[in-house]
PDB file of C-alpha atoms in Angstrom:
ATOM      1  CA  MET A   1     -23.315  37.208  57.520  1.00 38.00           C
ATOM      2  CA  LYS A   2     -21.360  37.633  60.800  1.00 34.00           C
ATOM      3  CA  LYS A   3     -24.552  38.822  62.456  1.00 36.00           C
ATOM      4  CA  THR A   4     -26.356  35.659  61.305  1.00 34.00           C
ATOM      5  CA  LEU A   5     -23.534  33.431  62.550  1.00 33.00           C
ATOM      6  CA  MET A   6     -23.516  35.096  65.978  1.00 35.00           C
ATOM      7  CA  SER A   7     -27.311  34.773  66.184  1.00 37.00           C
ATOM      8  CA  SER A   8     -27.052  31.048  65.408  1.00 37.00           C
ATOM      9  CA  LEU A   9     -24.360  30.546  68.076  1.00 34.00           C
ATOM     10  CA  LEU A  10     -26.449  32.454  70.615  1.00 38.00           C
ATOM     11  CA  LEU A  11     -29.516  30.388  69.767  1.00 40.00           C
ATOM     12  CA  GLY A  12     -27.503  27.210  70.278  1.00 39.00           C
ATOM     13  CA  SER A  13     -26.354  28.381  73.698  1.00 38.00           C
ATOM     14  CA  VAL A  14     -29.884  29.277  74.757  1.00 38.00           C
ATOM     15  CA  CYS A  15     -31.126  25.867  73.615  1.00 40.00           C
ATOM     16  CA  MET A  16     -28.454  24.103  75.690  1.00 36.00           C
ATOM     17  CA  LEU A  17     -29.556  26.010  78.789  1.00 38.00           C
ATOM     18  CA  PHE A  18     -33.323  25.923  78.344  1.00 38.00           C
ATOM     19  CA  GLY A  19     -33.969  22.814  76.238  1.00 39.00           C
ATOM     20  CA  CYS A  20     -35.081  24.133  72.836  1.00 46.00           C
ATOM     21  CA  GLN A  21     -36.367  21.394  70.538  1.00 53.00           C
ATOM     22  CA  THR A  22     -34.555  22.300  67.320  1.00 55.00           C
ATOM     23  CA  GLN A  23     -31.199  20.810  66.395  1.00 79.00           C
ATOM     24  CA  PHE A  24     -30.926  22.864  63.214  1.00 87.00           C
ATOM     25  CA  SER A  25     -29.855  26.415  62.496  1.00 89.00           C
ATOM     26  CA  PRO A  26     -32.222  28.584  60.410  1.00 88.00           C
ATOM     27  CA  GLN A  27     -29.836  28.202  57.452  1.00 87.00           C
ATOM     28  CA  GLU A  28     -29.933  24.406  57.764  1.00 89.00           C
ATOM     29  CA  ILE A  29     -33.736  24.439  57.867  1.00 88.00           C
ATOM     30  CA  VAL A  30     -33.930  26.420  54.611  1.00 85.00           C
ATOM     31  CA  ALA A  31     -31.257  24.203  53.019  1.00 85.00           C
ATOM     32  CA  ASN A  32     -33.242  21.085  53.955  1.00 85.00           C
ATOM     33  CA  ALA A  33     -36.423  22.594  52.471  1.00 83.00           C
ATOM     34  CA  ALA A  34     -34.504  23.279  49.253  1.00 80.00           C
ATOM     35  CA  GLU A  35     -33.434  19.627  48.974  1.00 78.00           C
ATOM     36  CA  THR A  36     -36.710  18.363  47.552  1.00 67.00           C
ATOM     37  CA  HIS A  37     -35.501  14.746  47.409  1.00 67.00           C
ATOM     38  CA  GLN A  38     -35.718  14.660  51.208  1.00 72.00           C
ATOM     39  CA  GLN A  39     -39.471  15.204  51.115  1.00 75.00           C
ATOM     40  CA  PRO A  40     -42.063  12.400  51.331  1.00 82.00           C
ATOM     41  CA  ASP A  41     -42.770  10.271  48.264  1.00 80.00           C
ATOM     42  CA  GLN A  42     -46.446   9.897  49.113  1.00 88.00           C
ATOM     43  CA  PHE A  43     -48.780  12.583  50.383  1.00 90.00           C
ATOM     44  CA  TYR A  44     -52.002  14.557  49.957  1.00 93.00           C
ATOM     45  CA  ILE A  45     -51.884  18.360  50.131  1.00 91.00           C
ATOM     46  CA  GLU A  46     -54.444  21.126  49.855  1.00 93.00           C
ATOM     47  CA  SER A  47     -52.882  24.566  49.434  1.00 90.00           C
ATOM     48  CA  LYS A  48     -53.769  28.009  48.203  1.00 90.00           C
ATOM     49  CA  ILE A  49     -51.928  30.881  46.565  1.00 87.00           C
ATOM     50  CA  ILE A  50     -52.880  34.409  47.623  1.00 88.00           C
ATOM     51  CA  TYR A  51     -51.801  37.518  45.753  1.00 84.00           C
ATOM     52  CA  GLU A  52     -52.209  40.973  47.305  1.00 81.00           C
ATOM     53  CA  GLY A  53     -54.562  39.567  49.906  1.00 76.00           C
ATOM     54  CA  GLU A  54     -56.908  37.945  47.388  1.00 77.00           C
ATOM     55  CA  GLU A  55     -57.082  34.167  47.002  1.00 71.00           C
ATOM     56  CA  ALA A  56     -56.143  33.363  43.413  1.00 78.00           C
ATOM     57  CA  ILE A  57     -55.411  29.644  43.008  1.00 87.00           C
ATOM     58  CA  ASN A  58     -56.283  26.496  44.973  1.00 91.00           C
ATOM     59  CA  LEU A  59     -54.166  23.351  44.577  1.00 90.00           C
ATOM     60  CA  PHE A  60     -55.011  19.726  45.442  1.00 94.00           C
ATOM     61  CA  GLU A  61     -52.134  17.237  45.126  1.00 92.00           C
ATOM     62  CA  TRP A  62     -51.724  13.474  45.539  1.00 92.00           C
ATOM     63  CA  ARG A  63     -48.509  11.516  45.123  1.00 89.00           C
ATOM     64  CA  ASN A  64     -47.195   8.002  45.707  1.00 87.00           C
ATOM     65  CA  GLN A  65     -44.134   6.188  44.356  1.00 82.00           C
ATOM     66  CA  ASP A  66     -45.458   5.944  40.767  1.00 84.00           C
ATOM     67  CA  TYR A  67     -48.382   8.333  40.426  1.00 89.00           C
ATOM     68  CA  TYR A  68     -48.880  12.073  40.774  1.00 89.00           C
ATOM     69  CA  ARG A  69     -52.068  14.114  40.468  1.00 92.00           C
ATOM     70  CA  ILE A  70     -52.669  17.836  40.833  1.00 91.00           C
ATOM     71  CA  ASN A  71     -55.960  19.701  40.466  1.00 93.00           C
ATOM     72  CA  ILE A  72     -55.498  23.456  39.930  1.00 90.00           C
ATOM     73  CA  VAL A  73     -58.663  25.481  40.560  1.00 92.00           C
ATOM     74  CA  GLU A  74     -58.764  29.164  39.626  1.00 86.00           C
ATOM     75  CA  SER A  75     -61.191  31.734  38.250  1.00 80.00           C
ATOM     76  CA  LEU A  76     -60.847  30.387  34.691  1.00 75.00           C
ATOM     77  CA  GLY A  77     -61.791  26.855  35.764  1.00 85.00           C
ATOM     78  CA  GLN A  78     -60.045  23.641  36.768  1.00 90.00           C
ATOM     79  CA  THR A  79     -57.040  21.843  35.302  1.00 92.00           C
ATOM     80  CA  VAL A  80     -56.377  18.187  36.182  1.00 94.00           C
ATOM     81  CA  THR A  81     -52.971  16.596  35.585  1.00 91.00           C
ATOM     82  CA  ILE A  82     -52.218  12.917  36.247  1.00 92.00           C
ATOM     83  CA  GLU A  83     -48.750  11.461  35.744  1.00 88.00           C
ATOM     84  CA  ASN A  84     -47.711   7.803  35.809  1.00 86.00           C
ATOM     85  CA  PRO A  85     -44.869   5.822  34.185  1.00 85.00           C
ATOM     86  CA  GLU A  86     -47.008   5.135  31.105  1.00 84.00           C
ATOM     87  CA  GLN A  87     -48.470   8.539  30.302  1.00 85.00           C
ATOM     88  CA  SER A  88     -49.037  12.151  31.236  1.00 86.00           C
ATOM     89  CA  LEU A  89     -52.611  13.437  30.999  1.00 89.00           C
ATOM     90  CA  THR A  90     -53.723  17.052  31.440  1.00 91.00           C
ATOM     91  CA  TYR A  91     -57.391  17.998  31.139  1.00 93.00           C
ATOM     92  CA  LEU A  92     -58.349  21.672  30.798  1.00 90.00           C
ATOM     93  CA  GLU A  93     -61.934  21.763  31.986  1.00 90.00           C
ATOM     94  CA  ASP A  94     -62.800  25.259  30.755  1.00 85.00           C
ATOM     95  CA  GLU A  95     -61.541  24.533  27.222  1.00 84.00           C
ATOM     96  CA  ASN A  96     -62.629  20.858  27.300  1.00 89.00           C
ATOM     97  CA  ILE A  97     -59.228  19.795  25.948  1.00 88.00           C
ATOM     98  CA  ALA A  98     -57.127  16.782  27.017  1.00 89.00           C
ATOM     99  CA  LEU A  99     -53.371  16.685  26.389  1.00 86.00           C
ATOM    100  CA  ILE A 100     -51.822  13.200  26.458  1.00 85.00           C
ATOM    101  CA  SER A 101     -48.200  12.162  26.035  1.00 81.00           C
ATOM    102  CA  ASN A 102     -46.188   8.960  26.513  1.00 77.00           C
ATOM    103  CA  ASN A 103     -43.828   8.805  29.514  1.00 75.00           C
ATOM    104  CA  HIS A 104     -42.019   5.709  28.193  1.00 67.00           C
ATOM    105  CA  GLY A 105     -41.884   3.973  31.585  1.00 71.00           C
ATOM    106  CA  GLU A 106     -40.151   6.819  33.392  1.00 67.00           C
ATOM    107  CA  ILE A 107     -40.970   7.192  37.096  1.00 61.00           C
ATOM    108  CA  VAL A 108     -42.806  10.412  37.871  1.00 59.00           C
ATOM    109  CA  ASP A 109     -40.338  12.992  39.203  1.00 57.00           C
ATOM    110  CA  GLU A 110     -42.665  15.847  40.170  1.00 50.00           C
ATOM    111  CA  VAL A 111     -42.274  17.219  43.679  1.00 46.00           C
ATOM    112  CA  HIS A 112     -44.551  19.348  45.800  1.00 49.00           C
ATOM    113  CA  TYR A 113     -45.536  22.584  44.078  1.00 51.00           C
ATOM    114  CA  LEU A 114     -44.386  24.998  46.784  1.00 55.00           C
ATOM    115  CA  ASN A 115     -40.938  23.528  47.361  1.00 60.00           C
ATOM    116  CA  ASP A 116     -40.325  23.038  43.648  1.00 58.00           C
ATOM    117  CA  PHE A 117     -41.759  26.303  42.330  1.00 56.00           C
ATOM    118  CA  TYR A 118     -39.999  28.694  44.696  1.00 59.00           C
ATOM    119  CA  GLN A 119     -36.243  28.551  44.252  1.00 62.00           C
ATOM    120  CA  LEU A 120     -34.565  29.236  47.595  1.00 71.00           C
ATOM    121  CA  ASP A 121     -31.032  29.874  46.313  1.00 68.00           C
ATOM    122  CA  ASP A 122     -31.443  33.645  46.211  1.00 69.00           C
ATOM    123  CA  LEU A 123     -32.363  33.788  49.915  1.00 75.00           C
ATOM    124  CA  TYR A 124     -28.981  32.875  51.348  1.00 75.00           C
ATOM    125  CA  ASP A 125     -27.746  36.491  51.353  1.00 79.00           C
ATOM    126  CA  LEU A 126     -30.508  37.464  53.791  1.00 85.00           C
ATOM    127  CA  ASP A 127     -30.288  37.400  57.585  1.00 88.00           C
ATOM    128  CA  PHE A 128     -32.006  34.282  58.966  1.00 88.00           C
ATOM    129  CA  LYS A 129     -33.994  34.169  62.188  1.00 90.00           C
ATOM    130  CA  LEU A 130     -35.895  31.294  63.788  1.00 93.00           C
ATOM    131  CA  VAL A 131     -38.975  33.034  65.192  1.00 92.00           C
ATOM    132  CA  ASP A 132     -40.961  30.136  66.662  1.00 90.00           C
ATOM    133  CA  GLU A 133     -41.569  26.380  66.636  1.00 92.00           C
ATOM    134  CA  ASP A 134     -45.346  26.511  66.813  1.00 90.00           C
ATOM    135  CA  GLU A 135     -47.786  24.141  65.098  1.00 91.00           C
ATOM    136  CA  TRP A 136     -49.143  24.872  61.619  1.00 90.00           C
ATOM    137  CA  ASN A 137     -52.488  23.174  60.943  1.00 88.00           C
ATOM    138  CA  GLY A 138     -51.657  20.445  63.456  1.00 89.00           C
ATOM    139  CA  ARG A 139     -48.040  19.865  62.312  1.00 90.00           C
ATOM    140  CA  ASP A 140     -44.897  20.786  64.243  1.00 93.00           C
ATOM    141  CA  ALA A 141     -43.177  23.502  62.253  1.00 94.00           C
ATOM    142  CA  TYR A 142     -40.294  25.953  62.151  1.00 95.00           C
ATOM    143  CA  HIS A 143     -41.305  29.594  61.662  1.00 94.00           C
ATOM    144  CA  LEU A 144     -38.544  31.656  60.054  1.00 92.00           C
ATOM    145  CA  LEU A 145     -38.017  35.299  59.134  1.00 93.00           C
ATOM    146  CA  LEU A 146     -35.459  36.184  56.452  1.00 89.00           C
ATOM    147  CA  GLU A 147     -34.606  39.852  56.062  1.00 89.00           C
ATOM    148  CA  GLY A 148     -32.389  42.078  53.949  1.00 84.00           C
ATOM    149  CA  ALA A 149     -32.135  45.784  53.188  1.00 81.00           C
ATOM    150  CA  ASP A 150     -35.301  45.829  51.083  1.00 82.00           C
ATOM    151  CA  GLU A 151     -36.506  42.233  51.329  1.00 83.00           C
ATOM    152  CA  GLN A 152     -38.490  40.214  53.842  1.00 87.00           C
ATOM    153  CA  VAL A 153     -39.501  36.574  53.506  1.00 89.00           C
ATOM    154  CA  LYS A 154     -41.563  34.527  55.949  1.00 91.00           C
ATOM    155  CA  LEU A 155     -41.320  30.737  55.879  1.00 91.00           C
ATOM    156  CA  VAL A 156     -42.996  27.935  57.791  1.00 93.00           C
ATOM    157  CA  VAL A 157     -41.300  24.536  57.321  1.00 92.00           C
ATOM    158  CA  ASP A 158     -42.629  21.176  58.508  1.00 91.00           C
ATOM    159  CA  GLN A 159     -40.265  19.640  61.067  1.00 92.00           C
ATOM    160  CA  SER A 160     -40.635  16.029  59.986  1.00 89.00           C
ATOM    161  CA  THR A 161     -40.783  16.312  56.168  1.00 88.00           C
ATOM    162  CA  TRP A 162     -39.143  19.698  55.338  1.00 89.00           C
ATOM    163  CA  MET A 163     -42.182  20.639  53.276  1.00 88.00           C
ATOM    164  CA  ILE A 164     -42.834  24.381  53.033  1.00 89.00           C
ATOM    165  CA  LEU A 165     -46.149  24.933  54.793  1.00 92.00           C
ATOM    166  CA  MET A 166     -46.263  28.708  54.258  1.00 91.00           C
ATOM    167  CA  TRP A 167     -44.324  31.172  52.111  1.00 88.00           C
ATOM    168  CA  GLU A 168     -44.801  34.938  52.117  1.00 89.00           C
ATOM    169  CA  ARG A 169     -42.701  37.264  49.968  1.00 84.00           C
ATOM    170  CA  GLY A 170     -43.948  40.694  48.966  1.00 83.00           C
ATOM    171  CA  PRO A 171     -47.555  40.504  47.724  1.00 85.00           C
ATOM    172  CA  LEU A 172     -47.406  36.711  47.223  1.00 84.00           C
ATOM    173  CA  ARG A 173     -48.384  34.240  49.942  1.00 88.00           C
ATOM    174  CA  THR A 174     -48.829  30.482  49.648  1.00 88.00           C
ATOM    175  CA  GLU A 175     -50.014  28.265  52.458  1.00 90.00           C
ATOM    176  CA  ILE A 176     -50.972  24.657  53.069  1.00 91.00           C
ATOM    177  CA  ILE A 177     -54.455  24.027  54.441  1.00 92.00           C
ATOM    178  CA  LYS A 178     -54.242  20.237  54.768  1.00 92.00           C
ATOM    179  CA  PHE A 179     -51.267  17.861  54.669  1.00 91.00           C
ATOM    180  CA  GLU A 180     -51.337  14.043  55.002  1.00 91.00           C
ATOM    181  CA  THR A 181     -48.280  11.823  54.484  1.00 87.00           C
ATOM    182  CA  ASN A 182     -50.160   8.498  54.231  1.00 87.00           C
ATOM    183  CA  PRO A 183     -53.491   9.275  52.569  1.00 91.00           C
ATOM    184  CA  ASP A 184     -56.079   6.944  51.059  1.00 90.00           C
ATOM    185  CA  PHE A 185     -55.377   6.864  47.303  1.00 93.00           C
ATOM    186  CA  ASP A 186     -58.414   4.733  46.429  1.00 93.00           C
ATOM    187  CA  GLY A 187     -59.578   5.834  42.961  1.00 93.00           C
ATOM    188  CA  VAL A 188     -57.801   9.178  43.054  1.00 94.00           C
ATOM    189  CA  PHE A 189     -55.552   8.396  40.063  1.00 92.00           C
ATOM    190  CA  ASP A 190     -58.484   7.218  37.909  1.00 92.00           C
ATOM    191  CA  PHE A 191     -59.737   9.830  35.450  1.00 92.00           C
ATOM    192  CA  GLU A 192     -61.924   9.498  32.376  1.00 91.00           C
ATOM    193  CA  VAL A 193     -61.669  12.189  29.733  1.00 92.00           C
ATOM    194  CA  PRO A 194     -65.172  13.380  28.761  1.00 91.00           C
ATOM    195  CA  THR A 195     -66.305  11.981  25.410  1.00 91.00           C
ATOM    196  CA  SER A 196     -66.986  15.544  24.214  1.00 91.00           C
ATOM    197  CA  ALA A 197     -63.384  16.670  24.835  1.00 88.00           C
ATOM    198  CA  GLU A 198     -60.827  17.394  22.123  1.00 84.00           C
ATOM    199  CA  VAL A 199     -57.904  15.019  22.672  1.00 83.00           C
ATOM    200  CA  LEU A 200     -54.420  16.059  21.569  1.00 77.00           C
ATOM    201  CA  HIS A 201     -51.622  13.481  21.608  1.00 72.00           C
ATOM    202  CA  LEU A 202     -48.303  15.205  22.204  1.00 68.00           C
ATOM    203  CA  ASP A 203     -45.947  12.271  21.657  1.00 62.00           C
ATOM    204  CA  HIS A 204     -42.756  13.681  20.229  1.00 50.00           C
ATOM    205  CA  GLU A 205     -42.350  11.249  17.355  1.00 52.00           C
ATOM    206  CA  GLN A 206     -45.925  11.703  16.117  1.00 55.00           C
ATOM    207  CA  ASN A 207     -46.149  15.481  16.290  1.00 64.00           C
ATOM    208  CA  VAL A 208     -42.903  16.917  14.900  1.00 74.00           C
ATOM    209  CA  LEU A 209     -43.331  18.771  11.593  1.00 79.00           C
ATOM    210  CA  THR A 210     -41.016  20.080   8.913  1.00 82.00           C
ATOM    211  CA  PRO A 211     -41.382  23.791   7.987  1.00 84.00           C
ATOM    212  CA  GLU A 212     -43.085  22.720   4.745  1.00 85.00           C
ATOM    213  CA  GLU A 213     -45.607  20.566   6.646  1.00 82.00           C
ATOM    214  CA  ALA A 214     -46.300  23.412   9.066  1.00 83.00           C
ATOM    215  CA  GLN A 215     -46.950  25.840   6.225  1.00 83.00           C
ATOM    216  CA  GLN A 216     -49.439  23.434   4.623  1.00 82.00           C
ATOM    217  CA  LEU A 217     -51.698  23.711   7.691  1.00 81.00           C
ATOM    218  CA  PHE A 218     -52.397  27.378   6.932  1.00 82.00           C
ATOM    219  CA  SER A 219     -54.196  29.020   4.034  1.00 80.00           C
ATOM    220  CA  SER A 220     -51.832  32.037   4.047  1.00 80.00           C
ATOM    221  CA  ASP A 221     -48.074  32.319   4.488  1.00 81.00           C
ATOM    222  CA  VAL A 222     -46.854  32.081   8.075  1.00 81.00           C
ATOM    223  CA  ARG A 223     -43.709  33.590   9.562  1.00 78.00           C
ATOM    224  CA  LEU A 224     -41.387  30.764  10.552  1.00 79.00           C
ATOM    225  CA  LEU A 225     -38.601  33.280  11.310  1.00 72.00           C
ATOM    226  CA  THR A 226     -35.571  31.092  10.773  1.00 69.00           C
ATOM    227  CA  ASP A 227     -33.078  33.911  10.081  1.00 72.00           C
ATOM    228  CA  ASP A 228     -30.500  34.520  12.868  1.00 78.00           C
ATOM    229  CA  TYR A 229     -32.150  31.906  15.112  1.00 85.00           C
ATOM    230  CA  GLU A 230     -32.009  28.126  15.108  1.00 85.00           C
ATOM    231  CA  LEU A 231     -35.441  26.625  14.512  1.00 84.00           C
ATOM    232  CA  TRP A 232     -35.123  23.605  16.776  1.00 82.00           C
ATOM    233  CA  GLU A 233     -38.429  21.816  16.186  1.00 81.00           C
ATOM    234  CA  ILE A 234     -42.045  22.389  15.146  1.00 84.00           C
ATOM    235  CA  TYR A 235     -44.881  20.609  16.938  1.00 79.00           C
ATOM    236  CA  VAL A 236     -48.475  20.313  15.765  1.00 77.00           C
ATOM    237  CA  LEU A 237     -50.968  21.248  18.485  1.00 74.00           C
ATOM    238  CA  SER A 238     -54.144  20.933  16.420  1.00 71.00           C
ATOM    239  CA  GLU A 239     -55.349  21.152  12.813  1.00 72.00           C
ATOM    240  CA  GLU A 240     -54.889  24.919  12.878  1.00 77.00           C
ATOM    241  CA  GLU A 241     -52.156  25.543  15.458  1.00 82.00           C
ATOM    242  CA  VAL A 242     -48.406  24.790  15.634  1.00 85.00           C
ATOM    243  CA  MET A 243     -45.686  25.462  18.208  1.00 85.00           C
ATOM    244  CA  LEU A 244     -42.098  26.301  17.199  1.00 84.00           C
ATOM    245  CA  GLU A 245     -39.082  26.188  19.519  1.00 87.00           C
ATOM    246  CA  TYR A 246     -36.069  28.375  18.746  1.00 87.00           C
ATOM    247  CA  PHE A 247     -32.507  28.187  20.048  1.00 87.00           C
ATOM    248  CA  LYS A 248     -29.917  30.952  20.185  1.00 83.00           C
ATOM    249  CA  ASP A 249     -26.247  30.266  20.916  1.00 79.00           C
ATOM    250  CA  GLN A 250     -27.187  26.570  21.283  1.00 76.00           C
ATOM    251  CA  SER A 251     -29.625  27.261  24.147  1.00 80.00           C
ATOM    252  CA  PRO A 252     -33.466  27.411  24.292  1.00 82.00           C
ATOM    253  CA  TYR A 253     -34.510  30.978  23.509  1.00 85.00           C
ATOM    254  CA  VAL A 254     -38.202  31.426  22.670  1.00 86.00           C
ATOM    255  CA  VAL A 255     -41.277  29.348  21.893  1.00 87.00           C
ATOM    256  CA  MET A 256     -43.746  30.652  19.322  1.00 87.00           C
ATOM    257  CA  THR A 257     -47.300  29.450  18.740  1.00 87.00           C
ATOM    258  CA  ILE A 258     -49.062  30.182  15.436  1.00 88.00           C
ATOM    259  CA  GLY A 259     -52.809  29.746  14.967  1.00 84.00           C
ATOM    260  CA  GLU A 260     -55.192  30.435  12.123  1.00 75.00           C
ATOM    261  CA  THR A 261     -58.230  31.427  14.144  1.00 60.00           C
ATOM    262  CA  GLN A 262     -58.424  34.868  15.710  1.00 54.00           C
ATOM    263  CA  ASN A 263     -56.869  35.203  19.165  1.00 45.00           C
ATOM    264  CA  ASP A 264     -59.469  36.915  21.353  1.00 46.00           C
ATOM    265  CA  THR A 265     -56.877  37.727  24.041  1.00 42.00           C
ATOM    266  CA  VAL A 266     -54.894  40.065  21.772  1.00 39.00           C
ATOM    267  CA  VAL A 267     -55.603  43.710  22.647  1.00 40.00           C
ATOM    268  CA  GLU A 268     -54.217  46.939  21.299  1.00 43.00           C
ATOM    269  CA  ASN A 269     -50.979  48.263  22.779  1.00 43.00           C
ATOM    270  CA  ASN A 270     -50.167  51.632  21.173  1.00 43.00           C
ATOM    271  CA  GLU A 271     -46.618  51.824  22.530  1.00 46.00           C
ATOM    272  CA  LEU A 272     -45.646  48.606  20.787  1.00 44.00           C
ATOM    273  CA  ILE A 273     -47.652  49.282  17.643  1.00 41.00           C
ATOM    274  CA  ASP A 274     -45.487  52.362  17.058  1.00 46.00           C
ATOM    275  CA  GLN A 275     -42.477  50.036  16.842  1.00 46.00           C
ATOM    276  CA  LEU A 276     -44.291  47.270  14.963  1.00 45.00           C
ATOM    277  CA  GLU A 277     -46.400  48.998  12.317  1.00 45.00           C
ATOM    278  CA  LEU A 278     -46.320  45.791  10.296  1.00 45.00           C
ATOM    279  CA  PHE A 279     -48.807  44.059  12.584  1.00 48.00           C
ATOM    280  CA  THR A 280     -52.472  44.678  13.211  1.00 47.00           C
ATOM    281  CA  THR A 281     -52.627  44.393  17.010  1.00 49.00           C
ATOM    282  CA  VAL A 282     -49.994  43.702  19.596  1.00 62.00           C
ATOM    283  CA  ASP A 283     -50.037  42.889  23.312  1.00 66.00           C
ATOM    284  CA  VAL A 284     -47.300  42.060  25.804  1.00 67.00           C
ATOM    285  CA  TYR A 285     -47.641  40.704  29.329  1.00 60.00           C
ATOM    286  CA  GLU A 286     -45.362  39.430  32.062  1.00 60.00           C
ATOM    287  CA  LEU A 287     -45.445  36.000  33.709  1.00 58.00           C
ATOM    288  CA  PRO A 288     -44.164  35.110  37.216  1.00 53.00           C
ATOM    289  CA  GLY A 289     -40.383  35.034  37.255  1.00 52.00           C
ATOM    290  CA  GLU A 290     -40.062  38.096  34.963  1.00 57.00           C
ATOM    291  CA  THR A 291     -40.548  36.204  31.713  1.00 65.00           C
ATOM    292  CA  PHE A 292     -42.544  37.821  28.925  1.00 73.00           C
ATOM    293  CA  VAL A 293     -45.081  36.887  26.261  1.00 79.00           C
ATOM    294  CA  LEU A 294     -45.742  38.963  23.148  1.00 81.00           C
ATOM    295  CA  THR A 295     -48.727  38.355  20.873  1.00 81.00           C
ATOM    296  CA  PHE A 296     -49.580  39.812  17.485  1.00 81.00           C
ATOM    297  CA  GLU A 297     -51.650  39.168  14.346  1.00 81.00           C
ATOM    298  CA  ASP A 298     -50.482  39.116  10.735  1.00 79.00           C
ATOM    299  CA  GLU A 299     -52.073  37.940   7.477  1.00 76.00           C
ATOM    300  CA  GLY A 300     -55.065  36.484   9.314  1.00 77.00           C
ATOM    301  CA  ASN A 301     -52.968  34.416  11.740  1.00 83.00           C
ATOM    302  CA  TYR A 302     -52.154  35.072  15.378  1.00 84.00           C
ATOM    303  CA  TYR A 303     -48.743  34.579  16.964  1.00 85.00           C
ATOM    304  CA  GLU A 304     -47.761  34.157  20.601  1.00 86.00           C
ATOM    305  CA  VAL A 305     -44.044  34.428  21.409  1.00 86.00           C
ATOM    306  CA  PHE A 306     -42.980  33.181  24.845  1.00 83.00           C
ATOM    307  CA  ALA A 307     -39.534  33.885  26.318  1.00 81.00           C
ATOM    308  CA  GLU A 308     -38.112  30.486  27.212  1.00 77.00           C
ATOM    309  CA  ASP A 309     -34.930  32.091  28.569  1.00 75.00           C
ATOM    310  CA  ALA A 310     -35.539  34.290  31.645  1.00 71.00           C
ATOM    311  CA  ASN A 311     -32.937  36.763  30.345  1.00 79.00           C
ATOM    312  CA  VAL A 312     -34.988  37.553  27.230  1.00 82.00           C
ATOM    313  CA  THR A 313     -36.453  41.062  27.476  1.00 81.00           C
ATOM    314  CA  VAL A 314     -39.429  42.637  25.696  1.00 80.00           C
ATOM    315  CA  ASP A 315     -36.972  44.388  23.362  1.00 82.00           C
ATOM    316  CA  ASP A 316     -35.440  40.984  22.562  1.00 84.00           C
ATOM    317  CA  LEU A 317     -38.892  39.653  21.632  1.00 82.00           C
ATOM    318  CA  ILE A 318     -39.481  42.663  19.407  1.00 81.00           C
ATOM    319  CA  ALA A 319     -36.134  42.054  17.727  1.00 82.00           C
ATOM    320  CA  PHE A 320     -37.049  38.410  17.265  1.00 82.00           C
ATOM    321  CA  ILE A 321     -40.283  39.130  15.402  1.00 78.00           C
TER     322      ILE A 321
END
């Protein structure tokens, strides 16, 4: 880090001589971007996520002091989420399902997707460099390059709000297309669930089941898997689907969903079937952040096991089931 410190001192000297605009070191800029509470409490943002050069997800976000809305548009369709102190509503357009829960008067605490989703703590061991202070889509911005032995991260940070306007790390790139700090919110937080949609109320008190109640939803025995793990709670998702949360060593460990209808996303995985001859078909896939999901079928039911703890490996999931 001595190299980074000397670079920062040199930059400060150059700014004193030639009148650079910034009063912050590259490290301070990243630290300010990480402090999400410093960012505006009302805005409109259009952004996109690009993976390996191909645009994958488009995001549209609105926020004021009490309301938050995000539209996520991807190849599978659109998801709309609206949060306010009274309730949380998520509508999955492709599945025509609405999920509603009670917020019990709590003020919405969501922050902007880019600053919240990408944890910046693991970047502080890299060498920081302020490359430029050029505009980004009409906003004054800091352009930074963070480098290590086998790592390179590019960041563009808004000078007035500390919002991350662009992030590039490996094959993943996110960038803001449009950013307004005082938008017109007229009607944007109004949303009517289509009358044809299936509505699921996720209020905690109304949807917690006992193991006996969960079993009664299914025509055949289901695996509740309580041995060696603490079955924390069971939630009903629909008339034929439940979600179970398990703890290990008093910490959240995995979440398992059980459904009675066939899961069309389950595909054969021969490597895992060799270890799990008990089950008909098995599939495993990885989510961003190196967390894993394992799915299988048994006795006419499908199971999806999601690693709630980032330290849970595929072998741990196999041991669990």
